[in-house]
Structure formats: C-alpha cells, structure tokens
XYZ file of C-alpha atoms in Angstrom:
559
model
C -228.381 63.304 244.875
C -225.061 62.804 246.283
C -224.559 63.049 250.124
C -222.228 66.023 250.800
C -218.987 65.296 252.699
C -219.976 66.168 256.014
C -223.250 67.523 257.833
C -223.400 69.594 260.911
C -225.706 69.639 263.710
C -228.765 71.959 263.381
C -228.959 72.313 267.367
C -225.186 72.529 267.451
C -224.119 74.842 264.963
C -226.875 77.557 266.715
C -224.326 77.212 269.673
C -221.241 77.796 266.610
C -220.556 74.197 267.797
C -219.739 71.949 264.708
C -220.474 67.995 265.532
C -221.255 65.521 262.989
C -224.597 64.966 261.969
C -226.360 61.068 261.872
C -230.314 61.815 261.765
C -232.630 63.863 260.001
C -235.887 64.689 261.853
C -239.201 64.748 259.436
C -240.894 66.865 262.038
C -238.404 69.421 263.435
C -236.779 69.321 260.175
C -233.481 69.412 261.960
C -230.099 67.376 261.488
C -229.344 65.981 264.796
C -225.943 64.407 266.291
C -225.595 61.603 268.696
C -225.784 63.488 271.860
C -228.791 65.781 270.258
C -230.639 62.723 268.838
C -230.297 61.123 272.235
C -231.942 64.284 273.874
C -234.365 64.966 271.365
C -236.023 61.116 271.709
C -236.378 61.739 275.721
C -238.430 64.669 274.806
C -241.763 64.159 275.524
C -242.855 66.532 273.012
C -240.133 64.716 269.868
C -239.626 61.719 271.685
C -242.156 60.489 268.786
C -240.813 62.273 265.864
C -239.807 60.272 262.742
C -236.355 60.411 261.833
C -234.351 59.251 259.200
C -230.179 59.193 258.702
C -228.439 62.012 257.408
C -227.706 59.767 254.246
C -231.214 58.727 253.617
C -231.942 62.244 253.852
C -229.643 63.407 250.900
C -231.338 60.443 248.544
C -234.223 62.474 248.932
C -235.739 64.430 245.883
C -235.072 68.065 245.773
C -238.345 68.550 245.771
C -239.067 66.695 248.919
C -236.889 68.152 250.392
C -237.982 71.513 249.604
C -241.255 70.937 251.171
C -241.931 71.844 254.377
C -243.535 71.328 257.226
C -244.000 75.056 259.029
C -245.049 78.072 256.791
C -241.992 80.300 255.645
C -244.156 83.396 256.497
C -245.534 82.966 259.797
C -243.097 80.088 261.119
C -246.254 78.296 261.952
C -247.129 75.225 261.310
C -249.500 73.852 258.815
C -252.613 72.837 260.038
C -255.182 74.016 257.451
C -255.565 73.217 253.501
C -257.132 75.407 250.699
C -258.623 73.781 248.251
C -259.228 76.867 246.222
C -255.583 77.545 245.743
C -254.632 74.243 246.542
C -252.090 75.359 249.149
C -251.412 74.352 252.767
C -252.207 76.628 255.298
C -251.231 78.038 258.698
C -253.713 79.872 261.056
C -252.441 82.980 260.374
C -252.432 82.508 256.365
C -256.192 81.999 256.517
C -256.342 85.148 258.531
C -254.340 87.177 255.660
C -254.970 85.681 252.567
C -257.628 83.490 252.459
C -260.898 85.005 254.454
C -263.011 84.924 251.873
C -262.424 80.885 251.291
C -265.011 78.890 251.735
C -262.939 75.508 250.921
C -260.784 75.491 253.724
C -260.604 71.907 255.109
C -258.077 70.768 257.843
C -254.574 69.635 256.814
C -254.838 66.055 258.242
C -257.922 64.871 256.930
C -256.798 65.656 253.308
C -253.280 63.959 254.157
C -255.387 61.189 255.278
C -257.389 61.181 251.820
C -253.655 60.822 250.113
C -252.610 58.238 252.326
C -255.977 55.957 252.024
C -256.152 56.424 248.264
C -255.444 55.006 245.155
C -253.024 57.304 243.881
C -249.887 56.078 245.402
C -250.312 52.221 243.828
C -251.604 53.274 240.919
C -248.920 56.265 240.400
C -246.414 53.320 241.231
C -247.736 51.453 238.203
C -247.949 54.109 235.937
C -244.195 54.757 236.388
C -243.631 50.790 235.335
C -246.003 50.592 232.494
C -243.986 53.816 230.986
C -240.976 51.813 230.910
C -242.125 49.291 229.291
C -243.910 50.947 226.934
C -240.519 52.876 226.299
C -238.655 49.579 225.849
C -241.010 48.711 223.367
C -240.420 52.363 221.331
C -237.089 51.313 221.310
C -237.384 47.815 220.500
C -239.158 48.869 217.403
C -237.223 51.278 216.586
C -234.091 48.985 216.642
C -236.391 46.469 214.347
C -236.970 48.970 211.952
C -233.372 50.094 211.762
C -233.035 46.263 210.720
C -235.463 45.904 208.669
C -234.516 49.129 206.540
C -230.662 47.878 206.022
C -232.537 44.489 205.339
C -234.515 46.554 202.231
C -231.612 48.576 201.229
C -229.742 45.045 201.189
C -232.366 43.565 199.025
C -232.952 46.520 196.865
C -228.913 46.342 195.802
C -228.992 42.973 195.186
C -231.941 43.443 192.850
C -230.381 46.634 190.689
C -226.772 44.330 190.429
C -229.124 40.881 189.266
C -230.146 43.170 186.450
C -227.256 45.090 186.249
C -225.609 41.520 185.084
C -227.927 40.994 181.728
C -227.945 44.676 180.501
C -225.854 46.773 178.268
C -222.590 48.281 179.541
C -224.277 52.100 178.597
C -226.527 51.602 180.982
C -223.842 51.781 184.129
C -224.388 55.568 184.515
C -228.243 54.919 185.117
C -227.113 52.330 187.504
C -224.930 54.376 189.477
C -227.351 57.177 189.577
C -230.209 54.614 190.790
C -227.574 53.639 193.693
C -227.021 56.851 194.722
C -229.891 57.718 195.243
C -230.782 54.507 196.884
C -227.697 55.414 199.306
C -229.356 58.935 199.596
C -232.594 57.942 201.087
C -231.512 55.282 202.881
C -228.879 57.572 204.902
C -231.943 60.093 205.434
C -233.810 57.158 206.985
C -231.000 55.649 209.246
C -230.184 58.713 211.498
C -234.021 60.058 211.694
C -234.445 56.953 213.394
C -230.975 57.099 215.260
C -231.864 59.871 216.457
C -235.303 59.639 217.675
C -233.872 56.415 219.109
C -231.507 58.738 221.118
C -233.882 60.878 222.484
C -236.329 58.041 223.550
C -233.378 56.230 225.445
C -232.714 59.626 226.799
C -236.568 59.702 228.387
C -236.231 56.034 229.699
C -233.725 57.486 231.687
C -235.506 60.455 233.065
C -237.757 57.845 234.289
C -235.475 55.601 235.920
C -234.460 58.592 237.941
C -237.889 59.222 238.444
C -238.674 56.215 239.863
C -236.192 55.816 242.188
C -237.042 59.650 243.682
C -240.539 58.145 243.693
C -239.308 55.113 245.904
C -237.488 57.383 248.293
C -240.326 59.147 248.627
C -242.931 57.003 249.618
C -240.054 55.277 252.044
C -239.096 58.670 253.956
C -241.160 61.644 252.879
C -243.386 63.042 255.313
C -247.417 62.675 254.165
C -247.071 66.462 252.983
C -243.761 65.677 251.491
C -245.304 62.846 249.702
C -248.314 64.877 249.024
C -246.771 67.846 247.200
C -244.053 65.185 245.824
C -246.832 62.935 244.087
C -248.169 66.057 242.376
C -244.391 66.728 241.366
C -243.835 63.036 239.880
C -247.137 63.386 238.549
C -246.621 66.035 236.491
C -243.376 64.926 234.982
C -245.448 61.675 234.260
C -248.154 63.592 232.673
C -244.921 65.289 230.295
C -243.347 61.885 229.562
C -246.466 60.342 228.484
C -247.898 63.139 226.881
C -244.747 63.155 224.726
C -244.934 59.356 224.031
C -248.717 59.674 223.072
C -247.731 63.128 220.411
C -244.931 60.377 219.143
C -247.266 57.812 218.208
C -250.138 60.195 217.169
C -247.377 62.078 214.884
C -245.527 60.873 211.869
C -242.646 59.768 213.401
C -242.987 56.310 214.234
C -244.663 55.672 210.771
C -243.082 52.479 208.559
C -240.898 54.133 206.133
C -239.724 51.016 203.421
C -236.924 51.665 200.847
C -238.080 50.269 197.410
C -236.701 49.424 194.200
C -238.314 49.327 191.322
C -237.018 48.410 187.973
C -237.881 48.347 184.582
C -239.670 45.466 183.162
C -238.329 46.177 179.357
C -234.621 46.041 180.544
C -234.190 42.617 179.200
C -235.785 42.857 175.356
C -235.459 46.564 174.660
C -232.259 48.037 176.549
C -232.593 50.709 174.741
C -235.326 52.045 175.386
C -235.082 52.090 178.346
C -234.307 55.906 180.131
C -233.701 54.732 183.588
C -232.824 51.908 185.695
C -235.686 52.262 188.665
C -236.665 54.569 190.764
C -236.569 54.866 194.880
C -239.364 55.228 196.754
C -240.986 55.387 200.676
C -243.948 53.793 201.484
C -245.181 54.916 204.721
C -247.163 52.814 207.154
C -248.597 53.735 210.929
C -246.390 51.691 213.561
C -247.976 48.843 214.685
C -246.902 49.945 218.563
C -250.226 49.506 220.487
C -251.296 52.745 221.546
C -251.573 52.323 225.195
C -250.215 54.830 226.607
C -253.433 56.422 227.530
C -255.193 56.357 230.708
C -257.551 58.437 232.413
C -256.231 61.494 234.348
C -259.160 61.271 236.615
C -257.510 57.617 238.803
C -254.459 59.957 239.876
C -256.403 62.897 241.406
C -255.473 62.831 244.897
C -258.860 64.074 246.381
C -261.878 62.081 244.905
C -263.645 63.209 242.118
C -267.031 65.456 242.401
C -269.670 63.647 241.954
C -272.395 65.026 239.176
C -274.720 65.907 242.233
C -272.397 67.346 243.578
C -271.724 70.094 241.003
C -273.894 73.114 242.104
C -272.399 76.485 240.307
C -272.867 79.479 242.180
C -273.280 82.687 240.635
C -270.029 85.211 240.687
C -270.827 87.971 238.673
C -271.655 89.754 235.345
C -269.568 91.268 232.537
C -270.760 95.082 232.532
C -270.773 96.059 229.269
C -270.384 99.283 228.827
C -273.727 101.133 228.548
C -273.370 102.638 224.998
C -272.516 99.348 223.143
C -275.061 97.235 221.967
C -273.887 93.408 221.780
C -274.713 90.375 220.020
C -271.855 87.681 221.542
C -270.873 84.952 219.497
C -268.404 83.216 221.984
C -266.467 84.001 224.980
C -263.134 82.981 226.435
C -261.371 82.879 230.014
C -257.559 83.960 229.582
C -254.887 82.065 232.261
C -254.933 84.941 234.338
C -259.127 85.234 234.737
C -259.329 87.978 232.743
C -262.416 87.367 229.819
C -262.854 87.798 225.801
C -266.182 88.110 224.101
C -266.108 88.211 220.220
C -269.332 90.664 219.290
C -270.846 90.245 216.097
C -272.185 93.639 215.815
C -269.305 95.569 215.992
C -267.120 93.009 215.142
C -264.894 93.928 218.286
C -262.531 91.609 220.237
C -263.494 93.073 223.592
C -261.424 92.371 226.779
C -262.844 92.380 230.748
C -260.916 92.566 233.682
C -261.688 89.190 236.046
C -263.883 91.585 238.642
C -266.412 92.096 235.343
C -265.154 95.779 234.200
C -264.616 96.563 230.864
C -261.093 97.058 230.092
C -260.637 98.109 226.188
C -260.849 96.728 222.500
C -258.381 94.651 221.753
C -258.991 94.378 217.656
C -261.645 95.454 215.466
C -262.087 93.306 212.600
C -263.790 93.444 208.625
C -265.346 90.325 208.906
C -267.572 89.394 211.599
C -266.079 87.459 214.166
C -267.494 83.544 214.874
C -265.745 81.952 217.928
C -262.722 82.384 219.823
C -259.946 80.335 221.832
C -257.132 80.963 223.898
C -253.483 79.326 222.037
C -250.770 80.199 224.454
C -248.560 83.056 225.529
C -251.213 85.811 225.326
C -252.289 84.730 221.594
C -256.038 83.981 220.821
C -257.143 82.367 217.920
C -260.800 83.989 216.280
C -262.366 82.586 213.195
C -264.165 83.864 210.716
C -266.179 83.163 207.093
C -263.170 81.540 205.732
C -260.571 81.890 207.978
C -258.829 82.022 211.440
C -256.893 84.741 212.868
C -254.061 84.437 215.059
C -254.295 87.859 217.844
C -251.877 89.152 220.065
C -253.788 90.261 222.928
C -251.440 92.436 224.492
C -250.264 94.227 221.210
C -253.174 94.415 219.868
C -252.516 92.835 216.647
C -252.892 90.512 214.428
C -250.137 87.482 213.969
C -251.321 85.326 211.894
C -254.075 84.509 209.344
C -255.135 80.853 207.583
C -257.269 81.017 204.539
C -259.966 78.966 203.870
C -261.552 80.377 200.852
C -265.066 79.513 200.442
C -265.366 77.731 203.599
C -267.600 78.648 207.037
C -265.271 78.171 209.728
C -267.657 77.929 213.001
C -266.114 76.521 216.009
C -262.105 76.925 217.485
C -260.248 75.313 219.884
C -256.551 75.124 220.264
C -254.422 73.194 223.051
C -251.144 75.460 221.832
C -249.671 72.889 219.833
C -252.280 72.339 217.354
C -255.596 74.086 216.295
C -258.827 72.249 215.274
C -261.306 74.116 213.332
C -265.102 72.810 212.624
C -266.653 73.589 209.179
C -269.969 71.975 209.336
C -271.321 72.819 205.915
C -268.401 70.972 204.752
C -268.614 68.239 207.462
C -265.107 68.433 207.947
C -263.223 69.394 210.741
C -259.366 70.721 210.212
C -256.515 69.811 212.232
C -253.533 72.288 211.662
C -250.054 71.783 213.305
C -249.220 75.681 214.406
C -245.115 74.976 214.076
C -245.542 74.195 210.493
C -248.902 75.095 209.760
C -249.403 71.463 208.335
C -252.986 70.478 207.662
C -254.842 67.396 208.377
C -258.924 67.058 206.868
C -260.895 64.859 209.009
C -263.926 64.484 206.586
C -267.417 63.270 207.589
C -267.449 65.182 211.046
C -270.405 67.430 211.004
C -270.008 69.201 214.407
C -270.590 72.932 214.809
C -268.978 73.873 218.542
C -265.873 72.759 219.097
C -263.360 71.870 222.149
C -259.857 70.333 222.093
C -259.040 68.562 225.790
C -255.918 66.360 226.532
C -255.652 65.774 222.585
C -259.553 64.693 222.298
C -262.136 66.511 219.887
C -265.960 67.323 221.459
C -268.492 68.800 219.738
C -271.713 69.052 219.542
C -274.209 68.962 216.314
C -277.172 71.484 216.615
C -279.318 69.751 214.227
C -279.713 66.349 215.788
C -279.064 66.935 219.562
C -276.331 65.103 220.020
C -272.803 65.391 221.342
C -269.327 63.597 220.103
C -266.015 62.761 220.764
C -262.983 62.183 218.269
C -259.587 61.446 218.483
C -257.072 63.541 216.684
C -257.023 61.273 213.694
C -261.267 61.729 213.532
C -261.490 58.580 214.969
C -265.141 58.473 216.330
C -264.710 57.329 220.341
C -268.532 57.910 221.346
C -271.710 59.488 220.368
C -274.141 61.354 223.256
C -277.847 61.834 223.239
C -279.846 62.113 226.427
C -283.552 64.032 226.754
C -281.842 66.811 228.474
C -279.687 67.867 225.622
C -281.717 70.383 222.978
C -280.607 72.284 220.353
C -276.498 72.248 222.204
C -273.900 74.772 220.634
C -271.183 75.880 222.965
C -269.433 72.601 224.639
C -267.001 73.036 227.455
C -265.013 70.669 229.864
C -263.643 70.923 233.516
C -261.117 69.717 234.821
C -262.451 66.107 236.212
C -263.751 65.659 232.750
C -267.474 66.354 232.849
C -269.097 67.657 229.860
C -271.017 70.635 229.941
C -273.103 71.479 226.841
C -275.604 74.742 226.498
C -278.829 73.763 224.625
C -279.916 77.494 223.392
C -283.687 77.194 222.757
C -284.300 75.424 226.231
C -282.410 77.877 228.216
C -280.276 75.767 230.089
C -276.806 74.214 230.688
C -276.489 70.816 231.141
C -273.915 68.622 232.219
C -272.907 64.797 231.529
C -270.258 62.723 233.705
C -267.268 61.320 231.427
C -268.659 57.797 231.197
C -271.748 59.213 230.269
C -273.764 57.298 232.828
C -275.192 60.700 234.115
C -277.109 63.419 233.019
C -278.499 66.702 234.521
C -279.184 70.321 234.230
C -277.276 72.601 236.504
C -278.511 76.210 234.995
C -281.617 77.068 233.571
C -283.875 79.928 233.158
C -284.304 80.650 237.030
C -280.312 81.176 236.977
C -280.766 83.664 233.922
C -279.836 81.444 231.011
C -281.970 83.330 228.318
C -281.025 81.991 225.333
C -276.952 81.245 226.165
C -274.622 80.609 223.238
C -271.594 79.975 224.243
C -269.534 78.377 227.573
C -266.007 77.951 228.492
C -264.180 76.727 231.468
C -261.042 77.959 233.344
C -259.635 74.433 234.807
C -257.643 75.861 237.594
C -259.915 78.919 238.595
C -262.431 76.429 238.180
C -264.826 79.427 236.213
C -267.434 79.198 234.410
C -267.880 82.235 231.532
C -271.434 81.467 230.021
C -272.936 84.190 227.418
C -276.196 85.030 225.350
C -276.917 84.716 221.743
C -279.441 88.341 222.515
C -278.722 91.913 222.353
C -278.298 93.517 225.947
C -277.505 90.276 227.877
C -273.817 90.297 229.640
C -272.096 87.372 229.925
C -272.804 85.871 233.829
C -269.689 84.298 235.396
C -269.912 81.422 237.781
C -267.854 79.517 240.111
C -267.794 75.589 239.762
C-alpha cells in the first residue's frame, strides 16, 4: 500500500498540534514524532515498546493493520483467548459474552504456540511451492499453445500434399475441410489464452501475497501475525483450492487437432464424398498433481490428539410428542440449527439449535433416504431414484435429478458438486450442480457417504470396512479395524478424524487420519441404541448423532 503524503502525530494532533510523524508504535498503536518518540522511549512503562517507521508501517497489510491490540468495546486490552469462538479476549468480554466458556486460555501462551510452531516456515513454503506450481500451469499452457499451431501446421500441410494429386472438383471439399480445421483450431487457441490469462492473473495475487506475508512476519505484532496468518491462509487455501478444481476439471486436458483423410483419394476420386474430417482427442495433462497437502501442518494450535477427543453430551432433539419417528439421517445447518429426514412421515423436519421443534419444512411422496446441506440455505435429500434439491427457507422444492430405477442411499455435497452412492449398482455419481454434468465412478460399493476438501468416504455395511476416493474414484485407502461393525453414517471434523457409527454394536467410533488409531468414543452407556446416522458441524465443532428406532431423538454433542 502506498505511504500517504504526510502523517501526523497521534499525541500531537490530541493537542490540535500537527507535527510530522517518523514511528509507529506496535504497542500503543500510536504514530509518534521526534520529540514524542524521544519521550515515549524514557517512559518506563513504553520505554520497551516496539516501534517501527511511519513508512514501514504503511507496507503493512490492511489486514494487519486492522488488528488490534486493545478491544474496541471495552478499550481494554487483550489478555485472554477463546478457543470456542476463536476470538481474543479482554477481562471484561469474558465477563459479558463468554461465561459459560470453558476454553478460555490466556492470550500469551497461545501467541507463544504461534510463535514456536511450524506454521510460519511451513506457510512460508507453501506460498513458494504455489508459484512454482503456477509457473508450471503456465509453462504448459504456453507448450500446448505450441504444440496445437504445430498440429494445425501439420494438418494443412497434409490436406494441400493431397490436395496436389486430386481432381480440381474436389477444391470445394477442400475448402470446407480447412474451414473447419480453422474453426476448431480458433476455438482451441483463446480457451487456452484465456485460461492462460486468468492463471497469470493468480500468480500475481500471490506475489502480492507474499510480499504482505514478508511484511508481516518482519513488523506485525504476534497477534497481528496471528490473525494475519489465518488471513494469508485462507487466501492460500482459495488459490490452491482453485489450482487443484483446474487440474481435477477438464480444462487442462490435451486437446490435439487431427486430420484425417481419405485413403481412396488417389484411385477412386470420385468416390470419394469428402476430403477428411477434424477431430479432438482429449488427454489428462501430464502436470503432476501436487498441489495437495494436508490442511492439518498449518493449524496454528496443535492438533487433538485421538485420546484426547472426549464428546460431552449437549442435548436432545424433542420431538414433538404426537409424532412417531423413524430417522433416516440428520444434518447440522451453518447456523446450528438441525434437519432430520423421517421415514414415516416422510417429513423434512427442522429444530432450532437449543433442541425445539421448529416446523416442517417439506413433506414428500417418496420416502426420504439421507440428507446434506449444499449452500445458501439449500439441502439436498435423496430418494428411490432420485435427489431433490430443497429450499429450506421457502419451503420448496428447487430442483430434482432422476435416476430411474436406481436406489440412491447416501448424499453429500461440498456446494460445487454433489456425490451420490448407489450401492446396488456399485456406483457412485459425481454431478457438477452449474451444469448438472454427470460423472459414473463404477465399482464403488459404499452405502454412507461424505464429501470433505474434494475427497469421497464411505463406508460399506456388508464387510465392515471404511474407504476413501478421490473425485475421479480413485481408491486412496481401505479401513478395517475390530472396532468397526456393521458402520453406516460416516462423518469428519475438522482436524480430519473419521468418525463412523457401527449400528448393531451401539457405538461410535473414531479413527485418526493416518489411520494409526482406533477407538470408541460413544457407546451404549452414552445412549447410542442402535444410531444411524452422524454429522459434524466443523466450526461449532457439533456432533448431531440419531437412531435407526421409533421414539429415540437425535442426542447432540459437543466435540
């Protein structure tokens, strides 16, 4: 950001003195002239204070510079940290707002947890390998751009070498042929040009990014850098999410201009109808996909340990008293509020976060199998061959995908795409929701289903095991431990442990993401009798677990 022309004095312009200001101070979050600067380092209370120059300051990230040091309510400072709402604290906001926290930790020993960890390095490195994996996007796009002038080149050169020993009624044919050489070849040329554009765009974004992220770590205050390595995280996450959709899509994918011409041309010109035809072949690009890396090395306080998770019971769904329920799934919307999908009356029933029942959202024909959350108060509910797109607020339905003669069982959607398991068919179906494209991934017999970070889990009821795919149906890893019996609903939180409810056994257990460890966390002592199905609200960190019997709520508990 550029420096403005002139800064004032903090201290000064309180007196409606205007002097020139030279320092920034981190703590007092002041500007400070000469003869204020000299003053405030004789104090024994700021002679300590970190400061930086006015200039310095202005290179700083908006952001960073938005963060502060004192709470804007209380004009305290911070001193306390809730982990809950993952907020710095004052004494007087734990008085107000957070009372009934129980993960309130003091401020410095968390900044000290930042400071001493991994995240800063390995953040650092992140933001490198991104380039370069940009400049090699680029580079192959570029190649291609080549190598498809190089084919249209060729291609030309072969319809004129044959052009030479035919007939001169055949020059129509020819010219037709080119044409529609020159058509598909200029549909080819600015795809690329422009995804081209939009990737050097990107690499640009992250330039930026990376010099914010070096001013930053140089002259940010640990809260500053705190809040700002969430911030750069983020936008990381974005980038690289986006470069991982481009190489999972179809965009990248080897498109070759062909010609291919008649073999008869020489003996029997005239029988011969047309001069070749233009075609595509499409390839996947041979970028290595390594973008990926595992979310859980950037979390700036450590990661649970599976010990360590111990849910405690929140509360119950209270159904109302004249309904008799048989749940097939259960869902946590972004604002805690719950779905359950009942079988019986073949209701889409809606709970307030505190338990109460709120109202029906949708009664259906068919009866109702799972249900997932899409985005933007839409829900997604499948049924004996199909899924149903719901508007929760209007109550109504907005879409509806056919799958005639087809069991859909599980959902799962991450907004941008929808998977849907069909285990009779041993299939699972990806479906693009902007264009409603399909993609069959055949030979995966899984019956629950759960879509995280653009991975497939599910678990098969029949032989006790759990899997994971990519998007593609690439198999990553198969799971089967002793503890695992009979699992249907599959569920994830966010430091990527697995948590699978085995129905007969009366449990929920729970396996760490290298799948080193495996326990049970709920059983039949907590109330599991006979659960079906589990989700997981990642920022709530809420855990919605419900019964397969009549007359059992759901039981909500906190991770």
């Amino acid at each position: 950001m550029a420096s403005p022309s002139k800064d004032f004095c903090t201290l000064c312009k309180e007196k409606d003195v205007t002097s020139d200001a030279v320092t920034w101070c981190l703590e007092c979050e002041v500007l400070l002239c000469i003869d204020c600067e000299k003053h405030h380092t004789k104090l024994r209370s700021s002679k300590d204070h970190k400061t930086i120059s006015s200039e310095r300051y202005h290179e700083l990230p908006s952001f960073i510079k938005g963060t502060s040091n004192m709470c804007k309510i209380h004009d305290r400072k911070f001193e306390l940290y809730c982990s809950f709402h993952v907020c710095a604290c004052c004494v007087n906001c734990v008085t107000d707002e957070h009372q009934t926290c129980q993960t309130i930790k003091p401020l410095s020993d968390i900044l000290k947890q930042v400071t001493s960890s991994d995240a800063v390095p390995l953040l650092e490195k992140e933001l490198k390998d991104l380039e370069k994996h940009i400049e090699e996007i680029k580079d192959y796009l570029r190649n291609r751009i080549n190598i498809n002038a190089m084919q249209k080149t060729e291609a030309i050169q072969n319809i004129q070498a044959m052009r030479k020993s035919i007939d001169d009624h055949l020059n129509q044919l020819e010219q037709e042929l080119l044409k529609d050489l020159e058509i598909e070849h200029s549909k080819l040329k600015p795809e690329i040009e422009t995804l081209l554009h939009e990737v050097d765009r990107r690499a640009k974004q992250i330039k930026k990014l990376q010099n914010d992220f070096e001013n930053m770590t140089k002259y940010a205050t640990e809260l500053q850098t705190y809040i700002g390595l969430k911030e750069i995280k983020n936008i990381t996450s974005q980038e690289r999410n986006y470069f991982n959709d481009l190489k999972r899509g179809f965009n990248l994918n080897e498109r070759n201009l062909h010609v291919t011409t008649s073999p008869d041309l020489a003996s029997i010109l005239h029988d011969v109808k047309s001069f070749g035809e233009i075609t595509i072949d499409t390839y996947p690009c041979n970028v290595q996909e390594n973008l990926e890396r595992k979310d859980q090395a950037l979390y700036l306080v450590p990661d649970p340990t599976i010990d360590q998770i111990k849910p405690s019971f929140s509360n119950k769904l209270n159904v109302p008293l004249e309904r008799s329920l048989r749940i097939a799934d259960c869902c946590i919307l972004p604002d805690c509020n719950y779905l359950i999908v009942d079988s019986v009356s073949k209701d889409l029933l809606l709970f307030k976060n505190n338990g109460t029942f709120i109202r029906t959202v949708l009664s259906f024909e068919k009866t109702p199998g799972s249900v997932c959350f899409v985005k933007d108060g839409t829900v997604a509910v499948s049924f004996d061959g199909e899924v149903t797109l719901v508007d929760i607020n209007k109550s109504q339905v907005e879409r509806n995908f056919k799958f005639p003669e087809v069991y859909c069982s599980g959902v799962s959607s991450d907004g941008h795409v929808l998977v849907i398991s069909m285990p009779y068919e041993k299939n699972v179906i990806v479906m693009n929701l902007l264009d409603e494209s399909k993609q069959n991934l055949e030979g995966i017999y899984v019956n629950y289903i759960s879509l995280v970070k653009g991975y497939i889990y599910g678990t098969n009821f029949f032989n006790n095991t759990v899997k994971c795919y990519t998007l593609r149906g690439e198999l990553l890893w198969i799971f089967k431990h002793e503890n695992i019996d009979k699992p249907t609903g599959i569920a994830l939180d966010k430091h990527g442990f697995i948590y699978v409810v085995c129905r007969i056994s009366n449990k929920i257990v729970v396996f760490s993401p290298d799948r080193k460890s495996c326990r049970t966390i709920l059983n039949h002592d907590n109330g599991m009798k006979a659960p079906q199905s589990i989700d997981i609200d990642m920022k709530s960190e809420l855990m919605l677990i419900s019964s397969s019997k009549e007359d059992l709520d759901p039981l909500l508990f906190k991770l």
